[in-house]
Amino acid sequence: MKRDFISMFNLNKKEIYEIFDLTKKLKESQQKGVAHKIFQEKTLAMIFEKPSLRTRVTFETGMTQLGGHAIYLAPADIKLGTRESVPDAARNLSRWVDLIVARVFAHKTVVDLAQYATIPVINGLSDLEHPCQIMCDLFTIIEKRGALESTTIAYIGDGNNVCNSFIAASSLLGFTLNIATPKGYEPNNDYLAKVKTATLTDDPKEAVTDADIIYTDVWASMGQENELEQRKKTFMPYQLNKELLKSAKKDYQIMHCMPAHRGEEITDAVIDGPASIVFDQAENRLHIQKGIMVWLSK
Ligand code: CP
Ligand code: NVA
């Protein structure tokens, strides 16, 4: 049966660690200059309804390094759901290419693509989840700290797609997740109800107190730009700045999925400071994308 990666809940712990192991090997090969062209003659279709730097470039570059080819399909190229239905697009692509990654507004779009495609479909971000990002982040934390089980992660800011995927991952892998969001901006209720490893507060100081990893994301996600001015007022107490980090313990590390809106959710001093691992994290998007694609194609 073909496998898809639409939600963190699609994987179990064993499968997640299989992808981490593959990713580690692929990263080592890449760094040593050892060819690993296991996707020769294979093609990835990349459907994007929203902008992207990291997701687009790392999937496309990853496919090149694996010996395959990627086709970028911008919103105006295929007009998914307008020029033709999502199921028809999925059925067509399944006859030509080997994998699909899709960045969409509505989570249902990527669910429907997976349902009607006969090839693996990967969620490259939806309004509900960003599972490729969280796989990258957890792989990075293991590299930096050795293990996840003993790690406490504080997620500070908007209860968005990134936060939801973190919640799912915390239940699957058993790390502690302390979330701080303003009232009215909490993560998905069903996700929170399902897991016992995540706590929710509206006090960012409380959330960072015991954290090994302190994580934030933009206050207005793609598609919410018209809410930004209002959100800036509500979210300012949640900014990762030197003052808030006085409440954290000594050896914390800072993560951000990026793009970062410097001066909003994070200050220059924090993102460029000695505790920041954001660019190692961003680099790992490349390696984890390759791991996910290879694992799904096995
Ligand atoms: N973190 C992330 O997904 O970045 P892009 O939006 O640039 O792909
Ligand atoms: N929450 C952000 C993540 C960007 C990578 C968004 O959806 O825009």
Short mmCIF file of C-alpha atoms and ligand atoms in Angstrom, two decimals:
data_model
loop_
_atom_site.label_atom_id
_atom_site.label_comp_id
_atom_site.label_asym_id
_atom_site.label_seq_id
_atom_site.Cartn_x
_atom_site.Cartn_y
_atom_site.Cartn_z
CA MET A 1 0.00 0.00 0.00
CA LYS A 2 1.31 3.47 -0.80
CA ARG A 3 2.20 5.71 2.12
CA ASP A 4 1.50 9.42 2.53
CA PHE A 5 2.81 12.00 4.98
CA ILE A 6 -0.03 14.43 5.62
CA SER A 7 0.04 14.66 9.41
CA MET A 8 2.48 13.76 12.19
CA PHE A 9 -0.26 11.37 13.30
CA ASN A 10 0.37 9.34 10.07
CA LEU A 11 3.60 8.00 11.60
CA ASN A 12 4.37 5.93 14.67
CA LYS A 13 7.49 6.18 16.80
CA LYS A 14 9.32 3.36 14.99
CA GLU A 15 8.63 4.93 11.59
CA ILE A 16 9.76 8.38 12.75
CA TYR A 17 13.09 6.94 13.93
CA GLU A 18 13.46 5.01 10.63
CA ILE A 19 13.21 8.36 8.84
CA PHE A 20 15.72 9.94 11.25
CA ASP A 21 18.18 7.05 10.62
CA LEU A 22 17.80 7.39 6.85
CA THR A 23 18.21 11.16 7.11
CA LYS A 24 21.40 10.79 9.14
CA LYS A 25 22.88 8.47 6.48
CA LEU A 26 21.83 10.73 3.63
CA LYS A 27 23.27 13.77 5.40
CA GLU A 28 26.59 11.97 5.96
CA SER A 29 26.72 10.91 2.31
CA GLN A 30 26.03 14.46 1.18
CA GLN A 31 28.67 15.92 3.49
CA LYS A 32 31.29 13.35 2.42
CA GLY A 33 30.51 13.84 -1.26
CA VAL A 34 29.35 10.22 -1.65
CA ALA A 35 26.83 9.95 -4.50
CA HIS A 36 23.40 8.62 -3.47
CA LYS A 37 21.42 8.87 -6.68
CA ILE A 38 18.70 6.44 -5.69
CA PHE A 39 15.94 8.42 -7.42
CA GLN A 40 17.28 8.28 -10.98
CA GLU A 41 14.39 8.65 -13.49
CA LYS A 42 12.06 9.66 -10.65
CA THR A 43 10.09 12.92 -10.64
CA LEU A 44 8.56 14.97 -7.83
CA ALA A 45 5.62 17.31 -8.52
CA MET A 46 5.67 20.32 -6.20
CA ILE A 47 2.29 22.04 -5.87
CA PHE A 48 2.45 25.41 -4.09
CA GLU A 49 -0.59 27.54 -3.27
CA LYS A 50 1.55 29.77 -1.01
CA PRO A 51 5.09 31.23 -1.12
CA SER A 52 8.11 29.29 0.13
CA LEU A 53 11.88 29.51 0.38
CA ARG A 54 12.95 26.54 2.53
CA THR A 55 10.33 23.97 1.53
CA ARG A 56 10.59 24.64 -2.17
CA VAL A 57 14.38 24.85 -2.37
CA THR A 58 15.06 21.87 -0.10
CA PHE A 59 12.63 19.52 -1.85
CA GLU A 60 13.92 20.53 -5.28
CA THR A 61 17.60 20.40 -4.26
CA GLY A 62 17.03 17.14 -2.40
CA MET A 63 15.51 15.59 -5.50
CA THR A 64 18.52 16.74 -7.57
CA GLN A 65 20.96 15.24 -5.05
CA LEU A 66 19.00 11.97 -5.14
CA GLY A 67 19.39 11.87 -8.93
CA GLY A 68 15.77 12.72 -9.70
CA HIS A 69 13.90 15.71 -11.06
CA ALA A 70 11.39 18.14 -9.53
CA ILE A 71 8.69 20.21 -11.23
CA TYR A 72 7.57 23.37 -9.44
CA LEU A 73 3.89 24.11 -9.99
CA ALA A 74 3.06 27.67 -8.87
CA PRO A 75 -0.53 28.67 -8.00
CA ALA A 76 -1.10 30.21 -11.45
CA ASP A 77 0.25 27.12 -13.25
CA ILE A 78 -2.42 24.61 -12.32
CA LYS A 79 -5.06 26.63 -10.41
CA LEU A 80 -5.78 23.63 -8.20
CA GLY A 81 -9.51 23.23 -7.57
CA THR A 82 -10.43 25.95 -10.08
CA ARG A 83 -9.06 24.88 -13.45
CA GLU A 84 -9.69 21.29 -12.47
CA SER A 85 -10.73 19.39 -9.37
CA VAL A 86 -8.24 18.22 -6.76
CA PRO A 87 -9.08 14.53 -7.43
CA ASP A 88 -8.50 14.98 -11.19
CA ALA A 89 -5.18 16.73 -10.60
CA ALA A 90 -4.17 13.84 -8.30
CA ARG A 91 -5.23 11.21 -10.86
CA ASN A 92 -3.33 12.93 -13.69
CA LEU A 93 -0.12 13.46 -11.73
CA SER A 94 -0.19 9.82 -10.56
CA ARG A 95 0.15 8.71 -14.23
CA TRP A 96 3.35 10.73 -14.79
CA VAL A 97 5.33 11.37 -11.64
CA ASP A 98 6.46 9.38 -8.59
CA LEU A 99 5.82 11.72 -5.65
CA ILE A 100 3.81 14.85 -4.84
CA VAL A 101 4.53 17.54 -2.26
CA ALA A 102 1.78 20.11 -1.77
CA ARG A 103 1.66 23.39 0.17
CA VAL A 104 -1.99 24.35 0.52
CA PHE A 105 -4.36 26.69 2.31
CA ALA A 106 -7.02 24.16 3.38
CA HIS A 107 -5.76 20.94 4.99
CA LYS A 108 -8.58 19.08 3.17
CA THR A 109 -6.86 19.82 -0.16
CA VAL A 110 -3.79 17.78 0.73
CA VAL A 111 -5.96 15.06 2.31
CA ASP A 112 -7.94 14.83 -0.95
CA LEU A 113 -4.77 14.79 -3.05
CA ALA A 114 -3.55 11.81 -1.01
CA GLN A 115 -6.89 10.05 -1.28
CA TYR A 116 -7.06 10.25 -5.07
CA ALA A 117 -3.34 9.90 -5.91
CA THR A 118 -1.85 6.44 -6.30
CA ILE A 119 1.61 7.81 -5.44
CA PRO A 120 2.88 9.16 -2.09
CA VAL A 121 1.71 12.66 -1.16
CA ILE A 122 3.60 14.88 1.31
CA ASN A 123 2.11 17.84 3.18
CA GLY A 124 4.47 20.77 2.59
CA LEU A 125 2.34 22.92 4.98
CA SER A 126 -1.40 23.34 5.39
CA ASP A 127 -3.52 25.47 7.71
CA LEU A 128 -3.58 22.55 10.17
CA GLU A 129 -0.05 21.10 10.11
CA HIS A 130 3.54 21.49 8.97
CA PRO A 131 4.83 17.96 9.58
CA CYS A 132 8.03 18.19 7.45
CA GLN A 133 9.09 21.14 9.59
CA ILE A 134 8.57 19.26 12.83
CA MET A 135 10.46 16.20 11.56
CA CYS A 136 13.36 18.54 10.76
CA ASP A 137 13.15 20.22 14.16
CA LEU A 138 13.13 16.96 16.10
CA PHE A 139 16.04 15.59 14.04
CA THR A 140 17.94 18.81 14.85
CA ILE A 141 17.18 18.53 18.58
CA ILE A 142 18.48 14.94 18.62
CA GLU A 143 21.68 16.11 16.87
CA LYS A 144 22.16 18.90 19.40
CA ARG A 145 21.04 17.21 22.61
CA GLY A 146 21.33 13.46 21.98
CA ALA A 147 17.74 12.46 22.79
CA LEU A 148 14.21 13.77 22.77
CA GLU A 149 12.76 11.96 25.79
CA SER A 150 14.53 14.13 28.35
CA THR A 151 13.90 17.37 26.43
CA THR A 152 11.41 20.08 27.35
CA ILE A 153 10.33 22.28 24.46
CA ALA A 154 8.59 25.62 24.99
CA TYR A 155 6.52 26.83 22.05
CA ILE A 156 5.75 30.54 22.45
CA GLY A 157 3.35 32.48 20.21
CA ASP A 158 0.56 31.54 17.83
CA GLY A 159 -1.15 28.16 18.20
CA ASN A 160 -0.76 27.48 14.49
CA ASN A 161 0.12 24.66 12.05
CA VAL A 162 3.67 24.33 13.42
CA CYS A 163 2.37 24.17 16.99
CA ASN A 164 -0.23 21.53 16.06
CA SER A 165 2.41 19.27 14.48
CA PHE A 166 4.55 19.70 17.62
CA ILE A 167 1.63 18.59 19.78
CA ALA A 168 1.13 15.45 17.70
CA ALA A 169 4.85 14.69 17.80
CA SER A 170 5.05 15.12 21.57
CA SER A 171 2.48 12.39 22.09
CA LEU A 172 4.20 10.05 19.61
CA LEU A 173 7.74 10.57 20.92
CA GLY A 174 7.15 11.43 24.56
CA PHE A 175 8.88 14.78 25.02
CA THR A 176 7.40 17.55 27.14
CA LEU A 177 5.85 20.48 25.28
CA ASN A 178 4.98 23.68 27.15
CA ILE A 179 2.87 25.95 24.96
CA ALA A 180 2.20 29.62 25.70
CA THR A 181 -0.33 31.42 23.49
CA PRO A 182 -2.57 34.43 24.04
CA LYS A 183 -6.20 33.62 24.80
CA GLY A 184 -8.09 33.12 21.53
CA TYR A 185 -4.98 31.91 19.66
CA GLU A 186 -4.72 28.41 21.13
CA PRO A 187 -3.73 25.40 18.99
CA ASN A 188 -6.22 22.89 17.61
CA ASN A 189 -8.52 21.63 20.38
CA ASP A 190 -8.80 18.07 19.11
CA TYR A 191 -5.01 17.74 19.01
CA LEU A 192 -4.68 19.08 22.55
CA ALA A 193 -7.42 16.78 23.78
CA LYS A 194 -5.64 13.75 22.29
CA VAL A 195 -2.28 14.25 23.99
CA LYS A 196 -1.11 14.25 27.57
CA THR A 197 2.44 15.45 26.89
CA ALA A 198 1.50 19.08 26.10
CA THR A 199 0.55 21.80 28.57
CA LEU A 200 -1.06 25.10 27.65
CA THR A 201 -0.75 28.46 29.42
CA ASP A 202 -1.10 32.11 28.46
CA ASP A 203 2.02 32.97 30.49
CA PRO A 204 5.18 32.88 28.33
CA LYS A 205 7.46 33.16 31.40
CA GLU A 206 5.94 30.04 32.89
CA ALA A 207 6.41 28.14 29.62
CA VAL A 208 10.11 29.02 29.19
CA THR A 209 11.13 28.35 32.81
CA ASP A 210 12.14 24.67 32.45
CA ALA A 211 12.71 24.62 28.70
CA ASP A 212 15.74 23.19 26.91
CA ILE A 213 14.43 24.41 23.55
CA ILE A 214 12.56 27.68 23.14
CA TYR A 215 10.70 27.88 19.85
CA THR A 216 8.64 30.51 18.11
CA ASP A 217 7.00 31.17 14.74
CA VAL A 218 5.43 34.17 13.01
CA TRP A 219 2.42 35.81 14.66
CA ALA A 220 0.43 35.91 11.40
CA SER A 221 0.77 32.87 9.17
CA MET A 222 0.47 32.98 5.39
CA GLY A 223 -3.11 33.93 4.59
CA GLN A 224 -3.54 35.92 7.85
CA GLU A 225 -1.52 38.98 6.81
CA ASN A 226 -4.55 41.29 7.16
CA GLU A 227 -4.69 40.43 10.90
CA LEU A 228 -1.05 41.37 11.51
CA GLU A 229 -1.56 44.83 13.03
CA GLN A 230 -4.07 43.52 15.58
CA ARG A 231 -1.95 40.45 16.29
CA LYS A 232 1.19 42.56 16.89
CA LYS A 233 -0.55 44.22 19.85
CA THR A 234 -1.86 40.95 21.31
CA PHE A 235 1.35 38.98 20.84
CA MET A 236 3.99 41.51 21.98
CA PRO A 237 4.29 39.92 25.48
CA TYR A 238 5.16 36.66 23.67
CA GLN A 239 8.17 38.10 21.84
CA LEU A 240 11.39 36.10 22.35
CA ASN A 241 13.63 38.84 23.74
CA LYS A 242 16.34 39.13 26.39
CA GLU A 243 13.83 40.13 29.07
CA LEU A 244 11.61 37.05 28.59
CA LEU A 245 14.66 34.77 28.41
CA LYS A 246 15.77 35.91 31.89
CA SER A 247 13.10 33.44 33.08
CA ALA A 248 14.75 30.54 31.23
CA LYS A 249 17.39 28.19 32.59
CA LYS A 250 20.99 28.52 31.44
CA ASP A 251 21.64 26.15 28.56
CA TYR A 252 18.49 26.70 26.44
CA GLN A 253 18.63 26.78 22.65
CA ILE A 254 16.50 28.93 20.35
CA MET A 255 14.65 27.56 17.33
CA HIS A 256 12.42 29.16 14.68
CA CYS A 257 11.05 27.49 11.56
CA MET A 258 11.62 30.74 9.59
CA PRO A 259 10.84 33.02 7.84
CA ALA A 260 11.48 35.14 10.94
CA HIS A 261 9.85 38.52 11.34
CA ARG A 262 12.65 40.18 13.28
CA GLY A 263 11.37 42.71 15.80
CA GLU A 264 8.03 40.92 16.00
CA GLU A 265 8.09 37.37 17.42
CA ILE A 266 11.88 37.43 17.93
CA THR A 267 14.54 40.13 18.37
CA ASP A 268 17.78 40.33 16.39
CA ALA A 269 19.76 39.81 19.59
CA VAL A 270 18.00 36.49 20.24
CA ILE A 271 17.91 35.03 16.72
CA ASP A 272 21.53 36.07 16.10
CA GLY A 273 22.66 35.24 19.65
CA PRO A 274 24.84 32.36 20.86
CA ALA A 275 21.87 30.16 21.85
CA SER A 276 20.29 30.28 18.40
CA ILE A 277 20.43 27.14 16.24
CA VAL A 278 18.05 28.38 13.56
CA PHE A 279 20.40 28.01 10.59
CA ASP A 280 21.47 24.46 11.53
CA GLN A 281 17.74 23.80 11.82
CA ALA A 282 17.08 25.33 8.38
CA GLU A 283 19.93 23.28 6.85
CA ASN A 284 18.31 20.11 8.11
CA ARG A 285 15.18 20.80 6.07
CA LEU A 286 17.23 19.56 3.10
CA HIS A 287 18.33 16.33 4.74
CA ILE A 288 14.97 15.47 6.32
CA GLN A 289 13.11 16.09 3.03
CA LYS A 290 15.36 13.51 1.41
CA GLY A 291 14.79 11.08 4.28
CA ILE A 292 11.02 11.48 4.05
CA MET A 293 10.94 11.04 0.26
CA VAL A 294 13.18 7.95 0.33
CA TRP A 295 11.22 6.37 3.20
CA LEU A 296 7.86 6.95 1.48
CA SER A 297 9.15 5.39 -1.75
CA LYS A 298 10.40 2.18 -0.13
N1 CP B 1 9.89 26.90 7.31
C1 CP B 1 9.37 26.89 6.07
O1 CP B 1 8.54 26.04 5.74
O2 CP B 1 9.83 27.86 5.25
P1 CP B 1 9.21 28.26 3.83
O3 CP B 1 7.85 28.82 4.10
O4 CP B 1 10.16 29.27 3.26
O5 CP B 1 9.12 27.02 2.99
N1 NVA B 2 3.02 29.24 10.50
C1 NVA B 2 3.72 29.71 9.34
C2 NVA B 2 4.83 28.78 9.01
C3 NVA B 2 5.70 29.22 7.88
C4 NVA B 2 6.77 28.21 7.54
C5 NVA B 2 2.76 29.85 8.18
O1 NVA B 2 1.88 28.99 8.02
O2 NVA B 2 2.86 30.83 7.44
#
